[in-house]
PDB file of C-alpha atoms and ligand atoms in Angstrom:
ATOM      1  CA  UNK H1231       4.422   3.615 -17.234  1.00  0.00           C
ATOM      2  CA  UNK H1232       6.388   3.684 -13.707  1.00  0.00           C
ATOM      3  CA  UNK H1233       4.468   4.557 -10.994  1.00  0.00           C
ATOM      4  CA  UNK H1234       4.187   5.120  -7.658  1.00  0.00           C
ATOM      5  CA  UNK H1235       0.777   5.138  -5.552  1.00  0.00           C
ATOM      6  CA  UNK H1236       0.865   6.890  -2.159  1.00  0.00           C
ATOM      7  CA  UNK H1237      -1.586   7.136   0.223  1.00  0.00           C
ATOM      8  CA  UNK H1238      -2.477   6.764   3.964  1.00  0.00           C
ATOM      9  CA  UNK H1239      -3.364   3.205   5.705  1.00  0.00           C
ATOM     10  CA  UNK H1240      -7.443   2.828   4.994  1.00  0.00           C
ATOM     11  CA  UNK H1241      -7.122   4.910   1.426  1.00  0.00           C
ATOM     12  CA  UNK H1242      -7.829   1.315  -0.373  1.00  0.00           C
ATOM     13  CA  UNK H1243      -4.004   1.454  -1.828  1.00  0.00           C
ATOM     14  CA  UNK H1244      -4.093  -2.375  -2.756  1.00  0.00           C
ATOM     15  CA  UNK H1245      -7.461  -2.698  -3.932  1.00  0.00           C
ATOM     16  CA  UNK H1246      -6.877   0.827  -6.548  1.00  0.00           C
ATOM     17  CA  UNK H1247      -3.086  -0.619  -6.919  1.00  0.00           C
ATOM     18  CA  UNK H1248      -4.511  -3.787  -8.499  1.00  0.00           C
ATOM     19  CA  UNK H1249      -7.406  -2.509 -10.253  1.00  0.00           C
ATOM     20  CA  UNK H1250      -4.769  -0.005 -11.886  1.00  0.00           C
ATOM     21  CA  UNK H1251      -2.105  -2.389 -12.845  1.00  0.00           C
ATOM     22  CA  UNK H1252      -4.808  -4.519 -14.749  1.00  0.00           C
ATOM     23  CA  UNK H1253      -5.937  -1.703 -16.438  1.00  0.00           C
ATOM     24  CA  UNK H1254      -2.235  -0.114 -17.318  1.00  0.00           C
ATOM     25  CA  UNK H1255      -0.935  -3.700 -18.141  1.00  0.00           C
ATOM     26  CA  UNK H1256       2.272  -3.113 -15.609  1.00  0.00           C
ATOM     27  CA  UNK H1257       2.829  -5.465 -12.853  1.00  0.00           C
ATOM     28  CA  UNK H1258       1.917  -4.232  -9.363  1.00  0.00           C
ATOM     29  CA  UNK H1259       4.355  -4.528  -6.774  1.00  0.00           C
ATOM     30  CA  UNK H1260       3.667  -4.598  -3.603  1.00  0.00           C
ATOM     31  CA  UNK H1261       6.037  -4.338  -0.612  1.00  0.00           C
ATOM     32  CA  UNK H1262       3.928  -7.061   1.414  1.00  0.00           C
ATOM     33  CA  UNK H1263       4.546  -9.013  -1.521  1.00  0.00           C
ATOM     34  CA  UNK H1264       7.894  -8.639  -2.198  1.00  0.00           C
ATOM     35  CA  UNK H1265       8.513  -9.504   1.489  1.00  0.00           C
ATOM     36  CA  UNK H1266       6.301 -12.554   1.403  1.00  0.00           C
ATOM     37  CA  UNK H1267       7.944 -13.951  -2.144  1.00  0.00           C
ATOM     38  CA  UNK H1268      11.599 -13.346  -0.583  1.00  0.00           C
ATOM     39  CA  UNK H1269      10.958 -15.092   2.534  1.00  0.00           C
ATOM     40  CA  UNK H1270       9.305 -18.227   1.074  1.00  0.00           C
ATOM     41  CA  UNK H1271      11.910 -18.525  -1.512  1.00  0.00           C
ATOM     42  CA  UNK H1272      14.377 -17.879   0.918  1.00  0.00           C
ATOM     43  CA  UNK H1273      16.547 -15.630  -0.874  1.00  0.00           C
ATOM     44  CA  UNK H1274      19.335 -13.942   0.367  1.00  0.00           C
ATOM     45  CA  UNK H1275      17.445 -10.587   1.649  1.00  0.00           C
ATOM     46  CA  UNK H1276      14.507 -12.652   1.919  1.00  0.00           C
ATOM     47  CA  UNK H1277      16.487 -14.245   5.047  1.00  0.00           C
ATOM     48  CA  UNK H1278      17.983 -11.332   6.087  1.00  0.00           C
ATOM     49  CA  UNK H1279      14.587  -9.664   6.592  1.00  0.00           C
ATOM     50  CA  UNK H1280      13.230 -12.622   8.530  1.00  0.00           C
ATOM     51  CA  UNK H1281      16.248 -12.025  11.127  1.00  0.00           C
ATOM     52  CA  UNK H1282      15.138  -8.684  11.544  1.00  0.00           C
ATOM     53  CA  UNK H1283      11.645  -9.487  11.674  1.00  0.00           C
ATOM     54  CA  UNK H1284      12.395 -12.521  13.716  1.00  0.00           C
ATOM     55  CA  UNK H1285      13.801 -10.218  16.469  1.00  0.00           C
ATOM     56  CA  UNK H1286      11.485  -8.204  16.831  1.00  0.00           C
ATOM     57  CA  UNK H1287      13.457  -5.195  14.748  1.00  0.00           C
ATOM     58  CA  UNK H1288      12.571  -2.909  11.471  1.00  0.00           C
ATOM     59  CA  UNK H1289      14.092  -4.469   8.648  1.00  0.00           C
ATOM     60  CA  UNK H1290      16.491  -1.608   7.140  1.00  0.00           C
ATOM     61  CA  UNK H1291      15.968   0.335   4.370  1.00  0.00           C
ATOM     62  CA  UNK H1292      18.633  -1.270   2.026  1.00  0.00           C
ATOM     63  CA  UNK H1293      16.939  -4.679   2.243  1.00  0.00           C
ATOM     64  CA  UNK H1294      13.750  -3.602   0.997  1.00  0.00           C
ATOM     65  CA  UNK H1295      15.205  -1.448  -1.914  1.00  0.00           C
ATOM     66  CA  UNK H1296      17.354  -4.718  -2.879  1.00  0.00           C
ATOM     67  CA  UNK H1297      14.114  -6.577  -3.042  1.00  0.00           C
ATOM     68  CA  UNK H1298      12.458  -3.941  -5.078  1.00  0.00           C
ATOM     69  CA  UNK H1299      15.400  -3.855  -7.287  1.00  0.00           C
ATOM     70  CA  UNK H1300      15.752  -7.225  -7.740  1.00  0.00           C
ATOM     71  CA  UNK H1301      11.512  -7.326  -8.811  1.00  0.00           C
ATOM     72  CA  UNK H1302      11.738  -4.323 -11.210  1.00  0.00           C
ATOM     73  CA  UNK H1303      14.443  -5.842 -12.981  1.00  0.00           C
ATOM     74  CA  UNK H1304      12.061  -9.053 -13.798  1.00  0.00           C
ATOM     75  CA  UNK H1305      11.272  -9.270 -17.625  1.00  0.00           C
ATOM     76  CA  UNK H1306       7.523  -8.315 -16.989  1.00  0.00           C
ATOM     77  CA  UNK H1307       8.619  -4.711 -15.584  1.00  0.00           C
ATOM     78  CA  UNK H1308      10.165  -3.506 -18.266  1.00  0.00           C
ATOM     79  CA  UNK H1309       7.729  -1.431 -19.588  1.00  0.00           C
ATOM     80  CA  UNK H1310       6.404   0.025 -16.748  1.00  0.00           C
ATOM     81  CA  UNK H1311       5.571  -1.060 -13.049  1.00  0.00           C
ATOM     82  CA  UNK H1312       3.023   0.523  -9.802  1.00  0.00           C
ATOM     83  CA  UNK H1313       5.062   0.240  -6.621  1.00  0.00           C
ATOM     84  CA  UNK H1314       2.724   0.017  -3.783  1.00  0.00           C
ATOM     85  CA  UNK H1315       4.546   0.714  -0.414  1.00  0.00           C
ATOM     86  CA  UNK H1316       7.716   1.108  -1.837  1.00  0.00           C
ATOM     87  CA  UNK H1317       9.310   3.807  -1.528  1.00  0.00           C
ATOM     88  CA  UNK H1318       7.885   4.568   2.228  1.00  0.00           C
ATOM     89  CA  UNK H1319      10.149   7.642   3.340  1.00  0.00           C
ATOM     90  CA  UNK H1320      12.503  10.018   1.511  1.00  0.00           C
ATOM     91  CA  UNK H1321      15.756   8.015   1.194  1.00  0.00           C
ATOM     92  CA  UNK H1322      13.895   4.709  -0.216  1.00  0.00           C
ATOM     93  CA  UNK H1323      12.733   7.588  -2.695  1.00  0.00           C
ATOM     94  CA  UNK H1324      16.302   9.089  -3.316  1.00  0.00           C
ATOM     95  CA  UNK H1325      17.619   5.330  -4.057  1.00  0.00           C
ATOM     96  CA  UNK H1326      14.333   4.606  -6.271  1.00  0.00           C
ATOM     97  CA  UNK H1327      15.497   7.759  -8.380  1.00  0.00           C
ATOM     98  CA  UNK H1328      19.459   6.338  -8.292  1.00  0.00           C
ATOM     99  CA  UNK H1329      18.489   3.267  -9.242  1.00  0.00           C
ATOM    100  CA  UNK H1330      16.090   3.877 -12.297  1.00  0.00           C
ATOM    101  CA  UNK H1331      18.979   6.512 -13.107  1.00  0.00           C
ATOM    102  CA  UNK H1332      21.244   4.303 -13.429  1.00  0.00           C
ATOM    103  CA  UNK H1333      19.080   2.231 -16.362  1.00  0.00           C
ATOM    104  CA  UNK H1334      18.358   5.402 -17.570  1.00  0.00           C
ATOM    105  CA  UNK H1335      14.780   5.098 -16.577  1.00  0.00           C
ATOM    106  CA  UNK H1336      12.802   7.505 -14.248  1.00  0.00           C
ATOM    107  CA  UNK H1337       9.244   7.625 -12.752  1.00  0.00           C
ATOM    108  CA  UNK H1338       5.916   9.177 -14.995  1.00  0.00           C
ATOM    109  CA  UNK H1339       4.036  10.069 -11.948  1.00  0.00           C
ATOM    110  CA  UNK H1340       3.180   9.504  -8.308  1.00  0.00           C
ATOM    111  CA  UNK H1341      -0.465   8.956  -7.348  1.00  0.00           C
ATOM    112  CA  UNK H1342      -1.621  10.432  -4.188  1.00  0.00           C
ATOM    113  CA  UNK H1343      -4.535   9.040  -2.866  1.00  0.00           C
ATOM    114  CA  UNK H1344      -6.523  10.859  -0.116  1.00  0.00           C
ATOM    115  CA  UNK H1345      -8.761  10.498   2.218  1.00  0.00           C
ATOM    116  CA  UNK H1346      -9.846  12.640   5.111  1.00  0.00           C
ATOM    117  CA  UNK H1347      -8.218  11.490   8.720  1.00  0.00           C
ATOM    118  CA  UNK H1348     -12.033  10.786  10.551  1.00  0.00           C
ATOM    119  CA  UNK H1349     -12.510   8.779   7.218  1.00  0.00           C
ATOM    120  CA  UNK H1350      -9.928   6.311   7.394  1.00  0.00           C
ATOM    121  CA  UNK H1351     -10.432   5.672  11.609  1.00  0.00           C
ATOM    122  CA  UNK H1352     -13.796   4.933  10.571  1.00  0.00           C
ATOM    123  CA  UNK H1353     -13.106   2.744   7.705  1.00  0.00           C
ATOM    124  CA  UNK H1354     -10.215   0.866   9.531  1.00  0.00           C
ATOM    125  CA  UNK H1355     -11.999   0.962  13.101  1.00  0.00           C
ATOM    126  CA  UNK H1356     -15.430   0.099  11.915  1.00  0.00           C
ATOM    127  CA  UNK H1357     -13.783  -3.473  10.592  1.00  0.00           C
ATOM    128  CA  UNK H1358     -15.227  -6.366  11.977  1.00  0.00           C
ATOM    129  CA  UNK H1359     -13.470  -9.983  10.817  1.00  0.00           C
ATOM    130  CA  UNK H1360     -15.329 -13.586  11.273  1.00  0.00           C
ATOM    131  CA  UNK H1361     -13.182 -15.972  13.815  1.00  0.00           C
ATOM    132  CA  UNK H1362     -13.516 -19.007  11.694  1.00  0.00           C
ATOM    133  CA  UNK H1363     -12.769 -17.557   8.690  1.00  0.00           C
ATOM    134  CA  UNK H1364     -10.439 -13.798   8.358  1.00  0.00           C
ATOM    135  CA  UNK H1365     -11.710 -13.767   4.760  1.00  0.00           C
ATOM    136  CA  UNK H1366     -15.576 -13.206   6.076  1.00  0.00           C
ATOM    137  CA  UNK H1367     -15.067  -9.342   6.662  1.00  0.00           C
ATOM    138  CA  UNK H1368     -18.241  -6.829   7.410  1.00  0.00           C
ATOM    139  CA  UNK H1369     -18.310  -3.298   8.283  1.00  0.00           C
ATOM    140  CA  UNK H1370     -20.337  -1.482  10.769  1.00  0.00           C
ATOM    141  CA  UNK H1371     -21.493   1.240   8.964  1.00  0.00           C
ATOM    142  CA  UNK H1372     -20.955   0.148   5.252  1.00  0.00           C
ATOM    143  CA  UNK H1373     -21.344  -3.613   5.392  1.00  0.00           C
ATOM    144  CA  UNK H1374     -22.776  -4.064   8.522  1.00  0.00           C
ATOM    145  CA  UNK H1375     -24.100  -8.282   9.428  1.00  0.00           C
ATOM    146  CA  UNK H1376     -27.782  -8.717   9.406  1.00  0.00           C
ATOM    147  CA  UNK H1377     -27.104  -9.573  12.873  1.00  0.00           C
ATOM    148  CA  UNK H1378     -24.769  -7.721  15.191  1.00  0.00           C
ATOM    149  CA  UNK H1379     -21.617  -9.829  15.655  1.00  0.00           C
ATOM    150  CA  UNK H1380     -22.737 -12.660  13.582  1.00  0.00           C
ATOM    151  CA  UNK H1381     -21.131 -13.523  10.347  1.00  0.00           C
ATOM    152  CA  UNK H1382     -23.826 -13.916   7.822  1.00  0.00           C
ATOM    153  CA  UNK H1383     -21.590 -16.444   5.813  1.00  0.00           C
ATOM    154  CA  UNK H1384     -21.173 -18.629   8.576  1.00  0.00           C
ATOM    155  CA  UNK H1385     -22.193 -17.652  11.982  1.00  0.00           C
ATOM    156  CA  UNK H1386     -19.122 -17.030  13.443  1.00  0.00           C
ATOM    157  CA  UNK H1387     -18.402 -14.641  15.811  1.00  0.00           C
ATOM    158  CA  UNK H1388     -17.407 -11.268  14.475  1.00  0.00           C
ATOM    159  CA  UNK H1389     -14.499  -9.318  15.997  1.00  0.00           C
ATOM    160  CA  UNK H1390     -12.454  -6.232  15.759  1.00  0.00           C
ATOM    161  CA  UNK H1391      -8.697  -6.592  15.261  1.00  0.00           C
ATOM    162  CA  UNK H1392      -6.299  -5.142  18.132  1.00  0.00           C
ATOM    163  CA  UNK H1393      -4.895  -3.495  14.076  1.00  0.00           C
ATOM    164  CA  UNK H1394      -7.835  -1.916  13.553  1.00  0.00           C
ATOM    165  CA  UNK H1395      -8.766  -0.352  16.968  1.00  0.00           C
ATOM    166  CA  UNK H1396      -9.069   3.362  16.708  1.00  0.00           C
ATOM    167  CA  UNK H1397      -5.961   3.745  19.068  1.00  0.00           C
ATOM    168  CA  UNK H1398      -3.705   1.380  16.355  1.00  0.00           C
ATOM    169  CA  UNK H1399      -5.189   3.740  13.427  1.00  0.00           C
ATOM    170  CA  UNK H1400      -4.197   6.767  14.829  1.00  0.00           C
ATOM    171  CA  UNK H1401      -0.955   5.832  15.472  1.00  0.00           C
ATOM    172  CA  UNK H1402      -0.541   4.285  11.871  1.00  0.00           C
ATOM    173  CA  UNK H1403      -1.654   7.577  10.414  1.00  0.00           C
ATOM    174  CA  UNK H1404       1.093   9.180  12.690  1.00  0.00           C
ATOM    175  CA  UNK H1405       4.000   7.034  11.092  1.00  0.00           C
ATOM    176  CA  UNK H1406       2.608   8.218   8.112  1.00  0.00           C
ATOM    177  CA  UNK H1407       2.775  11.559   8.321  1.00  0.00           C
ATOM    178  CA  UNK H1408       5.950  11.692   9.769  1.00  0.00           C
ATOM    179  CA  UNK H1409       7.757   9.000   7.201  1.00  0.00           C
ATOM    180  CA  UNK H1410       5.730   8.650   4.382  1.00  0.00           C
ATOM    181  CA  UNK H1411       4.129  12.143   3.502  1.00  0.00           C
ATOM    182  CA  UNK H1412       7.471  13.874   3.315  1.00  0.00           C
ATOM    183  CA  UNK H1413       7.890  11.678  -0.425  1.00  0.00           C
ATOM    184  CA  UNK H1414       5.000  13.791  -2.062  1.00  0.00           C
ATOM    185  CA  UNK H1415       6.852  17.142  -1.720  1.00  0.00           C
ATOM    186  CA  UNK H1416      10.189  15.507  -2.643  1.00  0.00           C
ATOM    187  CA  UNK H1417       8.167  14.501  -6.016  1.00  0.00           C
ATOM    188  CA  UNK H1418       5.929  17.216  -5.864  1.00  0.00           C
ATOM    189  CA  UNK H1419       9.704  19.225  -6.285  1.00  0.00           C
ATOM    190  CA  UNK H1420       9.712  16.927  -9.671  1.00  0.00           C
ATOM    191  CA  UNK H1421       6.518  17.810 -10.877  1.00  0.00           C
ATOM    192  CA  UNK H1422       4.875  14.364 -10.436  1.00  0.00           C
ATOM    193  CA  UNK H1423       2.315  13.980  -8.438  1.00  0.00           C
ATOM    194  CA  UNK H1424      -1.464  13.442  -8.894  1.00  0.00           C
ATOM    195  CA  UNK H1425      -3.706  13.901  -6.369  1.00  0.00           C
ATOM    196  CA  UNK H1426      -6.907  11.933  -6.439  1.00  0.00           C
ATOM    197  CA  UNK H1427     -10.069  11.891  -3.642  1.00  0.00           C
ATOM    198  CA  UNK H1428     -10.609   8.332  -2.356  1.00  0.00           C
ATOM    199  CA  UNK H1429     -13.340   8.650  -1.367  1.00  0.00           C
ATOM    200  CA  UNK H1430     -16.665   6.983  -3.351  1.00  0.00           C
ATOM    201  CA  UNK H1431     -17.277   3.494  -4.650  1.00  0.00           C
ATOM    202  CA  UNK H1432     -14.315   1.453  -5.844  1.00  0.00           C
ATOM    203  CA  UNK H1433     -14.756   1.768  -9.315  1.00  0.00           C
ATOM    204  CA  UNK H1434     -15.057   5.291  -9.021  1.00  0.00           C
ATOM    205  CA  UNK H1435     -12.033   6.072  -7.542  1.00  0.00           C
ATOM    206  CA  UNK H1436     -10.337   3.408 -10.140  1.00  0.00           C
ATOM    207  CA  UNK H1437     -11.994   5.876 -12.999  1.00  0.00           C
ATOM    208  CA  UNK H1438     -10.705   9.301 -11.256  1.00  0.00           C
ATOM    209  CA  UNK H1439      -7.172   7.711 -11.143  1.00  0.00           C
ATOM    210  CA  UNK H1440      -6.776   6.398 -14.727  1.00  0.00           C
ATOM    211  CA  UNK H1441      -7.886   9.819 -15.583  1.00  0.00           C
ATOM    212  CA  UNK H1442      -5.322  11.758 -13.229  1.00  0.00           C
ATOM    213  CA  UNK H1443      -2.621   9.793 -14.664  1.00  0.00           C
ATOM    214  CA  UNK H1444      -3.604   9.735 -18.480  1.00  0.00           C
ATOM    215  CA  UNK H1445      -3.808  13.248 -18.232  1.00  0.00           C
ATOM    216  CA  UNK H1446      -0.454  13.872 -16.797  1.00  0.00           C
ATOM    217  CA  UNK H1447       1.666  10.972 -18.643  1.00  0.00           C
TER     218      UNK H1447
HETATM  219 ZN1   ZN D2755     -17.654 -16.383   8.789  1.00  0.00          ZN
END
């Protein structure tokens, strides 16, 4: 199975994209990753990203679809893969479709994950992070600290990311809209794409999505 999971920053893309890849048996690939693999093995792209990065630029569309092509080729996606932030506008999705094209390949669906705007500043916003360790992470509303601004692992102060401020969200979701959403009518126009809620407990949403796409494969 090839697919691709869309959805906006605070839909829980990475958690459902590796629940789902498990599940499917397909390798997820994740743009962060992909990124993060290049750069450390200091391939080719992988240094021509850093430059970008390094300067303060966006790091142009051709050398993210080279790393993506380069990872789908890899043994373990041949049968199938579940791109996670990749593609992230309409012409990473035109060269996704000319590349699989040209290995005679093409995508079996596109899951669209969604959650309601207020949902995802509160999600995102509501964050707070322990300042000895960023893997201690509570919530105000849904995992709030016994005590206000304490971390109940270690006592460290909690804090809210300048990311996750409500001002930072908004503007994420506004990239979004403008880059990424465009994608689910271009494979809407190919008959692929599921829409899920995201909304609910993790394993919920994992359920509603292995449905959705065993429905339509
Ligand atoms: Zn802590």
């Amino acid at each position: 199975m090839r697919i691709v999971l869309v959805g906006p920053p605070g839909a829980g893309k990475g958690t459902q994209a590796a629940f789902l890849a498990k599940n499917l048996s397909i390798p997820h690939i994740s743009t962060g990753d992909l990124f993060r693999a290049n750069i450390s093995q200091q391939t080719e792209l992988g240094k021509l990203a850093k430059s970008y990065m390094d300067a303060g630029n966006l790091v142009p569309d051709e050398v993210t679809i080279g790393m993506a092509k380069d990872r789908m080729e890899q043994p373990d996606a041949e049968n199938g893969f579940l791109l996670d932030g990749f593609p992230r506008n309409v012409s990473q999705a035109e060269a996704l479709d000319e590349m699989l094209k040209t290995e005679g390949m093409k995508l079996d669906g596109v899951l669209d994950l969604e959650v309601p705007e207020d949902e995802v500043v509160k999600r995102i916003a509501g964050r707070r992070i322990c300042r000895k360790d960023s893997s201690h992470v509570f919530h105000v509303t849904y995992s709030k600290p016994k005590t206000d601004g304490v971390c109940d692992v270690c006592g460290g102060e909690l804090y809210q990311r300048e990311d996750d401020s409500e001002d930072t969200v908004r503007k994420r979701l506004e990239v979004y809209h403008t880059q990424t959403e465009p994608i689910i009518d271009y494979y809407k126009a190919q008959g692929l794409v599921v829409t899920i809620s995201a909304l609910g407990k993790v394993d919920e949403v994992t359920k509603r999505a292995m449905a959705a796409l065993q429905g339509d494969a």
